Short mmCIF file of C-alpha atoms in Angstrom, two decimals:
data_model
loop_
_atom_site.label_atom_id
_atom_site.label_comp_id
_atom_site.label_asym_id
_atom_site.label_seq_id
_atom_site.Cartn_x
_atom_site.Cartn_y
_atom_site.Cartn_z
CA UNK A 1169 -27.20 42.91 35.56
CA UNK A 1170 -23.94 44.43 37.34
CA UNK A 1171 -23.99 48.27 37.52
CA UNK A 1172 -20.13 48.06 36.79
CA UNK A 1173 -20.54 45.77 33.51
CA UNK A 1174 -17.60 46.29 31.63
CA UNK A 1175 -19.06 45.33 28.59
CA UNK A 1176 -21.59 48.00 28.85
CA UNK A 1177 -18.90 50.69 29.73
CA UNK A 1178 -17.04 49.99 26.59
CA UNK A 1179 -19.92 49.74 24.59
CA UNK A 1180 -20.60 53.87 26.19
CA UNK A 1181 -17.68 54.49 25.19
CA UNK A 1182 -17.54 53.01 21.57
CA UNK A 1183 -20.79 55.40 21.36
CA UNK A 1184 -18.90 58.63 22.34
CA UNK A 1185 -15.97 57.90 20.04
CA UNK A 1186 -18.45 56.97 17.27
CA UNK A 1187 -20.02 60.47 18.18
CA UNK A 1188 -16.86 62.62 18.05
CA UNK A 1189 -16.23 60.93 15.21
CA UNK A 1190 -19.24 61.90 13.44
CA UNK A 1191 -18.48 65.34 14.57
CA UNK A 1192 -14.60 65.35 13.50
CA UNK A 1193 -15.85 63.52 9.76
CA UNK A 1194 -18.40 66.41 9.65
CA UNK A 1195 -15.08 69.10 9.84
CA UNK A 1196 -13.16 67.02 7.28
CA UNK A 1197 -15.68 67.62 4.88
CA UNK A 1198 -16.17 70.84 5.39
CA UNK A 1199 -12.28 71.28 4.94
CA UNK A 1200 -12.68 69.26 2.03
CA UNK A 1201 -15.25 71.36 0.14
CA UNK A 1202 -13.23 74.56 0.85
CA UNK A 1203 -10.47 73.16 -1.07
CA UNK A 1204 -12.82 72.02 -3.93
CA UNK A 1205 -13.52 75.38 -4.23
CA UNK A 1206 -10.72 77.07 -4.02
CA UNK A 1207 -9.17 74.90 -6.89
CA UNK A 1208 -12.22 74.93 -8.60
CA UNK A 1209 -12.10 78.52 -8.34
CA UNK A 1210 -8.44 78.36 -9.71
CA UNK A 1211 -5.78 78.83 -6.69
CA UNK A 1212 -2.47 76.70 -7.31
CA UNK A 1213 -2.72 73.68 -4.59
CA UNK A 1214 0.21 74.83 -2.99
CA UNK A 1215 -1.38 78.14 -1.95
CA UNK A 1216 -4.37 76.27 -0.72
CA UNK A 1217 -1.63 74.11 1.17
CA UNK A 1218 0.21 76.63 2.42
CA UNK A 1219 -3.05 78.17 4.15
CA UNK A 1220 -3.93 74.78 5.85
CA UNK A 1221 -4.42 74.97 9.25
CA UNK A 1222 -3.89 71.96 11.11
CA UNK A 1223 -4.73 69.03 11.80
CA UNK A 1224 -4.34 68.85 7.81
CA UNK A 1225 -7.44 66.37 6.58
CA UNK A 1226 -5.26 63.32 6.85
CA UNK A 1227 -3.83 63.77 9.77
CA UNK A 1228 -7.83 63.84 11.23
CA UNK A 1229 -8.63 60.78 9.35
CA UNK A 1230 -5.88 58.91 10.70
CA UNK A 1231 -7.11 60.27 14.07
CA UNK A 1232 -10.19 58.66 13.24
CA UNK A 1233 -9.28 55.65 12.09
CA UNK A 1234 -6.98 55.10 15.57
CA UNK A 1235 -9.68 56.20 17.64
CA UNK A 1236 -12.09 53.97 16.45
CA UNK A 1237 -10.18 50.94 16.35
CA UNK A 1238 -8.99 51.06 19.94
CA UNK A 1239 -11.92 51.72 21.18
CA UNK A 1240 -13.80 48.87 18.97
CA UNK A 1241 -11.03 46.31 19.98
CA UNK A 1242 -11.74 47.31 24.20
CA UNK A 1243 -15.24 46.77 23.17
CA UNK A 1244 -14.57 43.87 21.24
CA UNK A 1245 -12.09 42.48 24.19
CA UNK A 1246 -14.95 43.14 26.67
CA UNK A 1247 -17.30 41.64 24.89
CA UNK A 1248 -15.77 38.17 24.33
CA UNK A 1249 -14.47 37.95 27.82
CA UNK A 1250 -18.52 38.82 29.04
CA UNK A 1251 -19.23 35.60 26.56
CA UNK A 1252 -16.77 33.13 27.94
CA UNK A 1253 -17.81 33.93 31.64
CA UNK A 1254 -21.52 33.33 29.95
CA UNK A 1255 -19.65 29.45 28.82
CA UNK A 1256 -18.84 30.80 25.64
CA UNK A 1257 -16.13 28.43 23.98
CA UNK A 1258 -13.52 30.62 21.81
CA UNK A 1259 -14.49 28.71 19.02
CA UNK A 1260 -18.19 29.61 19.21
CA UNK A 1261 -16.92 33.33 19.58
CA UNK A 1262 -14.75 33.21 17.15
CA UNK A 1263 -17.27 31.97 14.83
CA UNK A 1264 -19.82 35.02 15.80
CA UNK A 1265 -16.59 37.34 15.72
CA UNK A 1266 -15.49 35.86 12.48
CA UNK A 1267 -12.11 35.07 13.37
CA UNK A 1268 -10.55 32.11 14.62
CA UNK A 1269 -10.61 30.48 18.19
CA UNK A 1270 -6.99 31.26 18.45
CA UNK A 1271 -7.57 34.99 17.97
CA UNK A 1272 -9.99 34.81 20.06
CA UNK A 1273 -7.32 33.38 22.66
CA UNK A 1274 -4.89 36.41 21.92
CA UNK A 1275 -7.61 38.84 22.50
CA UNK A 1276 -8.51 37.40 25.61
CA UNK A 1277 -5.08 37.04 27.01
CA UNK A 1278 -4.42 40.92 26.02
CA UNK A 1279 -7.84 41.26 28.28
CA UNK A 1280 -5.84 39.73 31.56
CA UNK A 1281 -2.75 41.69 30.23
CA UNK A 1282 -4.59 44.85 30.70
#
């Protein structure tokens, strides 16, 4: 196994994103409840909005979201240019991906881009 396996270092960080995302999710729901609460508890939504502080609970999910899908596709990326040096065809990855060979093709030629 190389100690400077790509694969594996994208994989680390997937993990760490996954992690602060856990973390961030945790915040948006706390956010969240508050302003249950404080409609529940009968304030007008615009006072609630006015007192948001940023980021506002969308803007975080959309953080999210972004975050995790960049670092999912470098995983991803990583991954299926680990299987082809392994003799992978893109066809047989793109089957265990679920996409099609010529996806897989794109995804690899972004890999050489990079």
């Amino acid at each position: 196994m190389d100690a400077d396996d790509e694969t594996i270092a994208e994989l680390r960080h997937l993990v760490a994103v996954i992690d602060d995302t856990i973390a961030q999710l945790e915040r948006v729901r706390q956010r969240a409840d508050e302003i249950e609460h404080r409609r529940v508890g009968g304030d007008l939504y615009r006072v609630i909005v006015e007192a948001e502080e940023r980021p506002l609970i969308v803007e975080s999910l959309s953080d999210v979201l972004d975050r995790l899908s960049s670092a999912a596709g470098r995983f991803r990326r990583a991954e299926a240019a680990a299987l082809v040096a392994e003799g992978w065809t893109h066809e047989r990855i793109g089957q265990f991906f679920g996409v099609t060979r010529q996806r897989i093709g794109i995804l690899l030629s972004r890999e050489r881009v990079r």
